[in-house]
XYZ file of C-alpha atoms in Angstrom:
658
model
C 0.416 0.222 0.576
C 1.320 2.670 -1.252
C 1.789 6.322 2.077
C -0.351 9.419 1.781
C 0.473 12.420 4.217
C -0.837 15.827 5.364
C 0.746 18.856 5.238
C -0.941 21.578 7.372
C 0.484 25.247 7.593
C -0.668 26.902 10.708
C -0.470 30.851 10.151
C -2.298 32.586 12.559
C -4.985 33.251 15.163
C -7.233 36.011 15.767
C -9.000 37.605 18.411
C -8.823 34.923 20.720
C -10.555 34.809 24.065
C -7.941 36.188 27.694
C -8.548 33.338 30.370
C -5.380 34.222 32.275
C -5.898 36.212 35.422
C -3.312 37.755 34.696
C -1.748 38.889 31.477
C -2.935 37.612 28.525
C -3.320 34.244 26.605
C 0.093 32.134 25.813
C -1.633 30.102 23.085
C -0.760 27.616 21.037
C -2.662 24.922 17.972
C -2.639 21.347 17.968
C -3.742 19.755 14.591
C -5.375 15.989 14.416
C -6.542 13.266 12.448
C -7.243 9.854 12.447
C -4.997 10.208 16.120
C -2.699 11.800 13.969
C -1.326 14.594 16.718
C 1.710 17.712 15.244
C 1.342 20.547 17.906
C 3.078 24.267 16.878
C 4.751 26.354 19.843
C 3.492 28.602 22.710
C 3.100 32.458 21.943
C 3.725 33.921 25.185
C 0.590 37.324 25.950
C -0.919 36.922 22.267
C -4.394 37.250 21.678
C -3.491 37.714 18.423
C -1.088 35.061 17.816
C 1.395 34.343 14.477
C 2.674 30.716 14.102
C 4.306 30.024 10.462
C 4.623 26.422 10.825
C 4.257 23.672 9.342
C 3.360 20.635 10.580
C 3.107 16.742 8.892
C 1.185 14.102 9.258
C 2.023 10.521 7.527
C -1.159 9.681 7.215
C -0.854 5.520 6.006
C -3.304 5.112 4.205
C -5.543 7.471 1.707
C -7.828 9.716 3.209
C -11.203 9.703 2.366
C -14.119 12.011 1.749
C -15.466 11.556 6.008
C -12.213 12.901 7.336
C -11.954 15.840 9.003
C -8.941 17.653 9.823
C -9.406 18.673 14.084
C -7.944 22.160 14.809
C -7.531 23.735 18.918
C -5.951 26.207 19.840
C -5.333 26.320 24.191
C -3.713 27.817 26.588
C -0.456 26.925 27.357
C -0.157 26.407 31.927
C 3.097 26.109 33.607
C 0.683 24.484 36.448
C -2.431 22.381 35.906
C -4.323 21.314 32.519
C -3.816 23.540 29.100
C -7.550 25.960 28.845
C -9.327 25.503 26.310
C -9.362 28.846 23.807
C -11.028 27.073 20.562
C -11.762 24.742 18.192
C -13.289 23.269 14.476
C -13.185 21.085 12.382
C -12.666 20.981 8.991
C -14.254 18.838 5.986
C -11.221 17.955 3.950
C -14.129 16.113 1.298
C -12.347 18.614 -1.579
C -8.776 17.109 -1.188
C -8.835 13.295 -2.134
C -10.355 14.580 -5.782
C -6.797 14.726 -7.009
C -3.454 12.960 -6.184
C -1.963 16.408 -4.694
C -4.694 19.122 -4.192
C -4.441 22.041 -1.068
C -6.549 25.008 0.462
C -7.078 27.806 2.194
C -9.178 27.750 4.889
C -9.838 30.636 7.706
C -11.995 28.651 10.588
C -14.370 30.173 12.926
C -13.201 28.556 17.034
C -16.181 28.079 18.655
C -15.692 26.599 22.580
C -16.694 22.668 23.649
C -20.666 23.407 23.572
C -20.254 24.559 20.043
C -20.504 27.595 20.897
C -19.081 30.614 19.361
C -16.169 32.596 21.043
C -15.515 34.664 18.364
C -11.758 33.948 16.722
C -10.569 32.304 14.223
C -7.813 30.333 12.835
C -5.825 30.603 9.633
C -4.302 27.813 7.635
C -2.971 26.339 4.487
C -3.125 22.375 4.153
C -2.304 20.590 1.051
C -2.882 16.949 0.843
C 0.307 14.211 -0.581
C -1.840 11.176 -2.233
C -0.348 7.742 -2.758
C 1.121 8.385 -6.084
C 2.948 11.875 -4.350
C 4.327 9.272 -1.684
C 6.628 7.229 -4.495
C 9.264 9.610 -4.484
C 9.963 10.518 -0.865
C 9.806 7.015 -0.082
C 13.103 6.223 -1.875
C 14.806 9.723 -0.643
C 15.951 9.587 2.730
C 16.082 13.392 3.473
C 12.971 13.514 1.693
C 10.848 15.393 4.187
C 9.452 14.654 7.937
C 6.792 13.400 10.130
C 7.586 15.857 13.181
C 8.247 14.609 16.442
C 8.611 11.258 15.700
C 10.658 11.028 12.344
C 13.312 9.418 13.887
C 11.651 6.689 16.328
C 10.250 5.559 12.838
C 13.132 4.871 10.395
C 14.079 3.014 13.037
C 11.965 0.751 13.090
C 11.282 0.445 9.653
C 14.970 -0.287 8.985
C 14.812 -2.863 11.683
C 12.394 -5.178 9.993
C 13.739 -4.750 7.136
C 17.084 -6.302 9.094
C 14.552 -8.990 10.597
C 12.899 -9.996 7.565
C 16.351 -11.523 5.646
C 20.440 -10.718 3.957
C 20.475 -9.107 1.361
C 17.845 -7.553 -0.688
C 14.983 -5.502 -0.661
C 15.748 -2.513 1.119
C 14.012 -0.370 2.637
C 11.306 0.678 -0.340
C 9.460 -3.011 0.541
C 9.870 -2.515 4.374
C 7.561 1.109 5.033
C 4.704 -1.187 3.250
C 4.028 -3.868 5.330
C 5.362 -2.175 8.065
C 1.946 -2.959 10.750
C 3.244 -1.645 14.631
C 1.681 0.924 16.170
C 3.758 3.742 16.721
C 6.468 4.464 19.249
C 6.752 7.440 21.224
C 10.307 7.722 23.518
C 11.683 9.596 26.116
C 14.773 12.065 25.828
C 15.366 14.716 23.450
C 18.208 13.459 21.732
C 17.504 12.545 18.792
C 19.386 8.379 17.883
C 21.585 7.559 15.395
C 20.216 4.540 12.428
C 20.910 1.147 14.929
C 23.729 -1.022 12.974
C 22.430 -4.613 12.157
C 21.388 -6.851 15.113
C 21.470 -11.049 14.858
C 18.351 -12.852 15.181
C 19.907 -15.980 16.522
C 17.966 -16.792 20.393
C 19.763 -15.863 22.961
C 19.073 -15.202 27.030
C 18.587 -11.483 27.934
C 17.773 -10.292 31.193
C 16.380 -6.492 32.756
C 16.952 -5.100 35.876
C 15.037 -1.958 36.317
C 14.945 -0.975 40.264
C 12.037 1.616 40.372
C 13.763 3.931 43.370
C 11.191 7.068 44.564
C 8.973 8.921 43.051
C 8.134 12.861 43.293
C 5.616 15.719 42.553
C 3.276 13.080 41.990
C -0.010 14.629 41.061
C -3.665 14.395 43.583
C -4.543 14.906 46.989
C -4.146 12.026 49.629
C -3.136 9.486 47.060
C -1.512 5.801 48.028
C 0.250 5.290 44.871
C 1.954 1.780 44.012
C 4.105 1.351 40.587
C 4.267 -1.337 37.421
C 6.921 -1.812 35.729
C 5.618 -3.649 32.022
C 8.037 -5.108 29.984
C 7.692 -7.927 27.111
C 3.878 -8.754 28.763
C 5.125 -9.283 31.841
C 4.112 -7.065 34.430
C 5.402 -6.635 37.991
C 4.358 -4.191 40.481
C 6.096 -2.343 44.557
C 4.980 -2.164 47.438
C 1.798 -0.179 48.157
C 2.454 3.012 49.799
C 0.089 4.602 52.028
C -0.787 8.703 51.283
C 2.559 10.328 50.059
C 3.403 12.273 46.606
C 6.909 11.731 46.621
C 6.704 7.588 47.631
C 9.922 5.303 48.082
C 10.611 2.372 46.919
C 13.424 0.351 46.185
C 12.646 -2.384 44.951
C 13.968 -4.324 41.430
C 12.943 -6.139 39.085
C 14.375 -9.037 37.078
C 12.704 -9.762 33.583
C 14.301 -12.689 31.772
C 13.445 -13.299 27.719
C 15.782 -16.106 25.491
C 14.773 -13.778 22.245
C 17.220 -12.712 19.564
C 18.146 -9.247 19.963
C 17.007 -7.741 17.439
C 13.509 -8.041 18.511
C 14.857 -7.113 22.339
C 15.051 -3.556 20.551
C 11.587 -3.211 19.965
C 10.437 -3.785 22.648
C 8.720 -1.803 25.083
C 9.126 -0.987 28.316
C 6.070 1.238 30.140
C 6.419 2.296 33.596
C 3.217 3.620 34.632
C 2.460 4.795 38.321
C -0.935 3.980 40.167
C -3.247 5.406 42.729
C -4.465 1.831 44.732
C -7.649 4.007 45.792
C -9.046 4.887 42.725
C -10.779 2.732 40.680
C -9.345 0.998 37.906
C -9.816 2.939 34.890
C -9.383 6.370 36.361
C -6.423 4.980 38.220
C -3.431 6.196 36.179
C -1.745 9.146 37.693
C 1.673 9.344 35.458
C 3.757 7.062 32.806
C 6.496 6.810 30.701
C 7.802 4.931 28.091
C 10.727 3.896 26.409
C 11.653 0.795 23.883
C 14.875 -1.336 25.048
C 16.965 -0.602 21.416
C 16.736 3.129 23.494
C 18.998 1.097 27.426
C 21.304 -0.898 25.049
C 22.673 1.713 23.142
C 23.582 3.958 26.587
C 27.125 3.169 28.257
C 27.071 -0.104 29.399
C 23.625 -0.825 28.450
C 22.935 0.607 31.906
C 20.745 3.937 33.223
C 21.766 4.964 36.555
C 19.194 7.268 38.572
C 17.749 8.345 35.804
C 14.549 10.493 36.067
C 11.443 10.118 34.293
C 8.584 12.662 33.489
C 5.584 11.017 33.525
C 2.501 12.323 31.424
C -1.006 11.204 30.679
C -0.360 8.352 27.263
C -4.087 10.122 25.996
C -3.307 14.093 26.523
C 0.762 14.273 26.961
C 0.095 17.507 26.199
C -1.538 18.011 29.777
C 2.160 18.569 31.464
C 3.995 16.902 34.009
C 2.348 14.268 36.528
C 5.514 13.634 39.120
C 9.144 12.204 38.375
C 10.083 8.578 38.176
C 12.880 7.768 39.316
C 14.753 4.594 38.029
C 17.781 2.317 37.361
C 17.577 -0.276 34.317
C 20.152 -3.123 32.275
C 20.321 -5.042 29.938
C 22.312 -8.139 30.532
C 22.894 -10.815 27.840
C 25.037 -13.926 28.501
C 28.302 -13.628 29.639
C 28.041 -9.835 31.108
C 28.290 -8.857 34.549
C 25.861 -6.815 36.455
C 26.897 -3.390 37.507
C 25.335 -2.376 41.379
C 22.900 0.212 40.984
C 24.496 2.767 42.675
C 22.017 3.844 45.822
C 20.797 6.488 45.898
C 19.264 8.534 48.651
C 16.530 11.411 47.808
C 18.337 13.200 50.235
C 20.702 13.937 47.727
C 21.958 17.599 47.416
C 24.423 16.994 44.661
C 22.534 15.137 42.176
C 22.156 16.894 39.111
C 18.312 15.915 38.493
C 18.283 18.191 35.025
C 21.003 16.586 33.274
C 19.385 12.956 33.603
C 16.062 13.527 33.175
C 14.890 11.818 30.506
C 10.842 13.468 29.013
C 8.432 12.644 26.384
C 7.843 13.227 23.193
C 5.802 16.609 23.014
C 6.494 17.650 26.736
C 7.906 20.583 27.235
C 9.511 21.872 30.712
C 10.356 25.552 30.207
C 13.683 27.512 31.310
C 13.623 29.351 34.558
C 15.983 31.385 36.774
C 16.976 31.603 40.082
C 17.260 35.450 40.787
C 19.292 35.708 44.841
C 19.958 38.625 46.678
C 22.714 38.038 48.859
C 23.134 41.158 50.787
C 24.866 40.727 54.139
C 24.680 38.255 56.961
C 25.621 38.810 60.725
C 26.016 37.262 64.367
C 28.566 34.922 62.997
C 31.013 32.776 65.359
C 34.521 32.215 65.204
C 35.530 29.555 63.105
C 39.722 29.485 64.049
C 42.374 29.607 66.658
C 44.659 32.394 66.810
C 47.391 30.644 66.576
C 47.170 31.474 62.202
C 46.383 35.177 63.324
C 50.642 36.029 62.180
C 49.905 33.602 59.187
C 46.329 35.586 57.400
C 47.380 38.744 58.002
C 50.686 37.987 55.444
C 48.712 36.427 52.981
C 45.516 38.992 53.943
C 47.566 42.465 55.123
C 44.921 42.786 57.938
C 45.863 42.341 61.905
C 41.801 42.101 62.963
C 41.144 39.672 65.484
C 37.567 37.992 62.579
C 38.727 34.624 62.924
C 36.280 33.572 60.206
C 36.512 34.520 56.532
C 32.970 33.488 55.301
C 31.290 33.066 51.254
C 27.514 31.490 50.618
C 27.062 28.137 48.779
C 23.724 28.222 47.178
C 23.081 25.231 45.928
C 19.445 24.021 43.952
C 18.397 20.277 41.596
C 22.605 20.093 41.547
C 23.989 23.051 40.392
C 25.429 26.000 42.466
C 26.462 29.480 42.922
C 29.191 30.368 45.668
C 29.255 34.621 46.728
C 33.197 35.816 46.970
C 35.077 34.875 50.543
C 34.990 37.754 52.431
C 37.781 37.390 54.733
C 38.236 38.178 58.725
C 34.736 39.727 59.104
C 31.991 39.012 60.899
C 29.363 40.549 59.564
C 30.646 40.494 56.160
C 28.484 42.740 53.420
C 28.154 40.272 50.126
C 25.334 42.646 47.370
C 25.525 40.771 45.304
C 23.391 38.652 42.691
C 23.716 35.012 42.414
C 21.556 33.776 39.513
C 20.874 29.665 38.123
C 19.350 28.115 35.244
C 16.729 25.767 35.788
C 13.556 24.202 34.019
C 9.943 25.423 35.419
C 8.843 22.973 37.521
C 12.317 21.061 38.840
C 11.148 17.887 40.598
C 13.697 19.214 43.148
C 11.773 19.997 45.841
C 14.281 22.094 48.586
C 16.537 25.187 48.528
C 19.864 24.505 50.159
C 21.813 27.158 51.474
C 24.902 26.228 53.305
C 27.933 29.341 54.716
C 31.146 28.203 54.531
C 34.252 29.018 56.718
C 37.681 29.530 54.585
C 40.632 28.241 55.706
C 43.878 28.186 52.712
C 46.202 24.751 54.536
C 42.572 23.128 55.747
C 39.103 22.497 54.010
C 36.740 24.502 54.087
C 34.296 24.031 57.490
C 30.723 24.940 57.703
C 28.981 26.795 59.438
C 25.877 26.259 59.090
C 23.203 24.964 56.504
C 19.587 25.601 56.068
C 16.873 24.582 53.564
C 13.357 25.847 52.226
C 11.111 24.051 50.589
C 9.658 25.192 48.012
C 6.397 24.677 47.713
C 5.975 27.260 51.463
C 7.397 29.956 48.845
C 5.705 29.159 45.747
C 1.980 28.139 44.953
C 0.027 26.385 42.628
C -3.506 27.313 40.533
C -4.677 30.575 38.555
C -3.969 32.819 41.807
C -0.776 30.728 42.489
C 2.303 32.945 41.576
C 6.122 31.861 41.661
C 8.361 30.986 43.964
C 9.888 34.182 45.783
C 10.248 35.389 49.191
C 12.226 38.290 51.236
C 14.165 40.641 51.540
C 14.488 39.142 55.125
C 16.618 37.247 57.163
C 17.848 32.803 56.969
C 19.120 32.303 60.450
C 21.573 29.002 60.550
C 21.545 26.570 62.889
C 24.476 23.796 64.767
C 26.484 22.884 66.862
C 27.929 24.479 69.980
C 29.420 28.505 68.750
C 32.162 28.004 71.423
C 35.476 27.557 69.258
C 37.721 24.627 70.156
C 40.933 23.515 68.368
C 39.890 19.571 68.914
C 37.662 19.713 67.367
C 33.370 19.296 67.366
C 31.692 16.209 68.137
C 28.749 18.454 67.159
C 30.457 19.393 63.432
C 27.382 16.275 62.145
C 24.409 19.271 63.158
C 25.835 22.306 61.003
C 25.949 20.067 57.836
C 22.421 20.388 58.573
C 21.588 16.043 59.773
C 19.433 16.647 62.780
C 18.070 19.957 64.718
C 20.474 22.473 65.320
C 21.803 23.081 68.840
C 23.105 26.606 69.190
C 22.410 29.829 66.712
C 25.034 30.287 64.415
C 24.215 33.291 62.556
C 22.543 35.089 59.590
C 21.468 36.585 56.263
C 19.674 38.436 54.423
C 18.266 37.397 51.273
C 15.762 38.333 48.713
C 14.968 34.743 45.815
C 12.427 36.105 43.087
C 12.214 33.753 39.754
C 11.425 34.706 36.018
C 10.382 32.734 33.328
C 11.372 31.458 29.562
C 15.737 33.049 30.007
C 18.578 31.081 30.535
C 20.980 33.664 32.627
C 24.146 34.981 30.883
C 26.314 35.005 34.281
C 25.857 33.199 37.563
C 26.974 36.441 39.805
C 27.255 40.352 39.462
C 26.751 42.967 41.898
C 23.360 44.492 43.160
C 22.415 48.288 42.181
C 22.338 51.019 44.118
C 18.596 51.468 43.500
C 18.442 48.074 45.181
C 20.506 48.607 48.357
C 18.772 51.454 49.290
C 14.998 49.842 49.504
C 16.778 47.732 51.269
C 18.139 49.700 53.686
C 14.484 51.059 55.813
C 14.783 47.010 57.009
C 16.937 48.207 58.998
C 15.980 50.223 61.825
C 16.585 48.119 64.933
C 13.736 48.075 67.546
C 14.683 47.028 71.338
C 12.974 43.807 73.038
C 12.891 41.962 76.499
C 11.872 38.591 76.990
C 11.149 37.079 80.051
C 11.819 33.382 81.410
C 10.536 32.039 84.767
C 10.866 28.755 85.728
C 8.606 26.251 88.112
C 10.367 23.525 88.680
C 13.517 21.134 87.590
C 13.671 17.286 87.882
C 15.436 14.362 86.686
C 18.528 15.696 86.851
C 21.653 13.690 85.842
C 24.426 15.507 86.629
C 24.766 15.729 90.977
C 28.568 16.565 91.772
C 27.983 20.143 90.844
C 26.008 23.228 91.018
C 23.151 22.925 88.056
C 22.237 26.164 85.982
C 20.117 26.994 83.277
C 20.327 29.641 80.804
C 17.554 31.904 78.588
C 19.477 32.780 75.313
C 17.648 34.323 71.856
C 19.904 35.136 69.163
C 23.909 35.981 70.947
C 22.329 37.665 73.696
C 21.727 36.255 76.945
C 25.175 33.845 76.120
C 26.941 34.584 79.103
C 30.549 33.325 76.513
C 29.374 35.257 73.899
C 31.851 38.848 73.790
C 29.967 40.921 71.095
C 27.385 41.205 73.231
C 26.095 42.583 76.849
C 25.716 40.999 79.740
C 22.210 40.345 80.306
C 20.796 38.166 83.463
C 20.198 35.770 81.450
C 21.674 32.491 84.163
C 19.513 30.587 86.570
C 21.611 30.880 90.342
C 23.438 27.641 90.743
C 22.039 24.787 92.732
C 22.600 21.973 94.161
C 20.681 19.311 92.967
C 18.097 16.881 95.740
C 17.698 13.621 95.869
C 14.231 12.913 96.025
C 14.395 9.191 98.325
C 13.174 6.598 95.944
C 13.515 8.012 91.883
C 15.470 11.046 90.664
C 17.577 14.038 91.469
C 15.645 17.382 91.467
C 16.331 21.631 91.935
C 15.082 22.068 95.270
C 13.674 25.565 94.422
C 10.085 25.206 96.057
C 7.868 28.406 96.537
C 11.100 30.824 95.160
C 11.476 30.950 91.916
C 14.676 32.070 89.612
C 13.414 34.064 86.967
C 15.732 35.823 83.753
C 15.334 38.409 81.603
C 16.828 38.990 78.452
C 16.933 42.052 75.935
C 17.444 42.051 72.943
C 17.395 44.723 69.650
C 16.901 43.464 66.512
C 15.872 44.802 63.186
C 12.010 45.892 61.703
C 12.078 42.983 59.264
C 12.962 40.405 61.278
C 9.069 39.713 61.731
C 9.091 35.565 61.647
C 12.456 35.258 61.507
C 13.994 36.224 64.741
C 16.866 33.644 66.029
C 14.931 30.029 68.215
C 15.235 30.661 71.591
C 17.522 28.223 73.644
C 17.566 26.589 77.273
C 20.658 25.156 78.058
C 21.386 23.181 80.921
C 25.352 23.798 82.762
C 27.529 21.991 85.157
C 31.047 21.178 86.473
C 32.093 25.359 86.214
C 29.602 25.770 83.748
C 31.182 24.323 80.943
C 27.979 24.043 78.415
C 26.876 20.727 76.925
C 24.431 20.747 73.910
C 21.587 19.532 76.362
C 19.622 22.204 74.803
C 15.502 23.070 74.804
C 14.176 25.058 72.009
C 11.538 27.161 71.185
C 10.356 28.300 67.760
């Protein structure tokens, strides 16, 4: 059977309705016939878009007089489903008369209820009948099938290899081909595969389902199903979570020829076990084993799959699935799947992302303005002060050289280092490119102390969850916050030359027990572009706007102690200290002293179970006077209660109110 195709040139649209709350609609056009779809690019903020894009649809059998072309114009939504702007059906009976014909249509658009919306779309349609296809079949460069052209060509060549040795070529393969069309992930086009053997061999496919993130839906219980070569395996059900972790490995064993194996699909689907079967799918991703075989070592390691609706690939991302996969043949050594933690901040997520054809992510830029920091702890000994004076030319005793690192989705940008300064002013603007929406849900800030002799020390770590600084839906907004102070907590502030047993708290592992400074930050997100440079200085106009947030007010904290029981240390007097930030910490010389501690008291045994402090009817009280900037509402450092004993030696036994 000779092949035919339809060439649709989408010219423009006029008077489209505006369905966006802010700005104007972002229209794109979809053309569809016989289950084949093509799409134009998105035009931002334009109710009279001009596309002038050509879409080629390979029809296979010739057109019939009853065939119609459906043209749909939608508004692109970054979050949520795309909105309908209008649609129309164009009858193609006039194109069936000759072997090649064309028509130009300026069709009115209707809504879903077949009511006119007052908009029109202009298209040019060219039909290439079976006679015209004879020349294009023999030419490898004669036109294309849109986004699926490479995949179809690969399938045709593989089929020719399977049938016989020698003659035949590519001409007969196209006519006998009846296999379904396959959309495979990844943005790069694959090269033509080499000839594969038709001899039966033993193969094993290993697929490890690691985790999923940002699955759509509320109160879902996700389960992942993997289908390969008519075999289906399923993970355990995870209750009430949108970010499940499975860590399960499945084995698929086959005795097939390599040529047949490369044509088979692997489908990874995530379902909501609480829904009916017909409405349970959250999202899916398909790829053929040939794509996996072409990878180095025939293996995917920690690849992220962008899940989408197979029936509506333009509906956007439905979530992300992390997998490992490998093809093992006779004598092959199985690789070790790297155990990647879901909290691995160094993982470059975006470079490991596979996307199905038709699903696009928008480029975006995080812009972080880093103004200043304050209250940083001492991080060096005075022994190296002479060495530091040689390199920096200063003799200040502020023994800390701070810089800030901004991390997201495996990427990082850092400020310059401010030497010997515990109140540094950077006034830098850091920029980081990303793909939006991103599967990474946390922004990481780390403060470091520069060291020439040894590895840089971590002063503190803090995270900000993306859902806390953004919102979805029609009234939602992109990630943004500030300007405000971000507080850092970790190990006790007192510096020790012998190391700190609580140093891991500075890395964000566990809840910090002491205040270690704070940084004034401002974050905003911009869509549609990636940064040309990673950092620059903040302008003077922006610095003036921030000055109004730097005024200070005086505050007074009162605390009364009712009782203290179950005391573990009984061989020395015990006292309690209340601190907020550095205020109240009597070992910190940067703030004036206050009545922040209780009277040292020896513990008394109750005669049966435990020791307690005999305060009786006289309860100790403490007062901490402090000063905070007017922008600190909601960002004031935590209040710490510290228990000390043995000549007032500080320990990590601290209680926290935040």
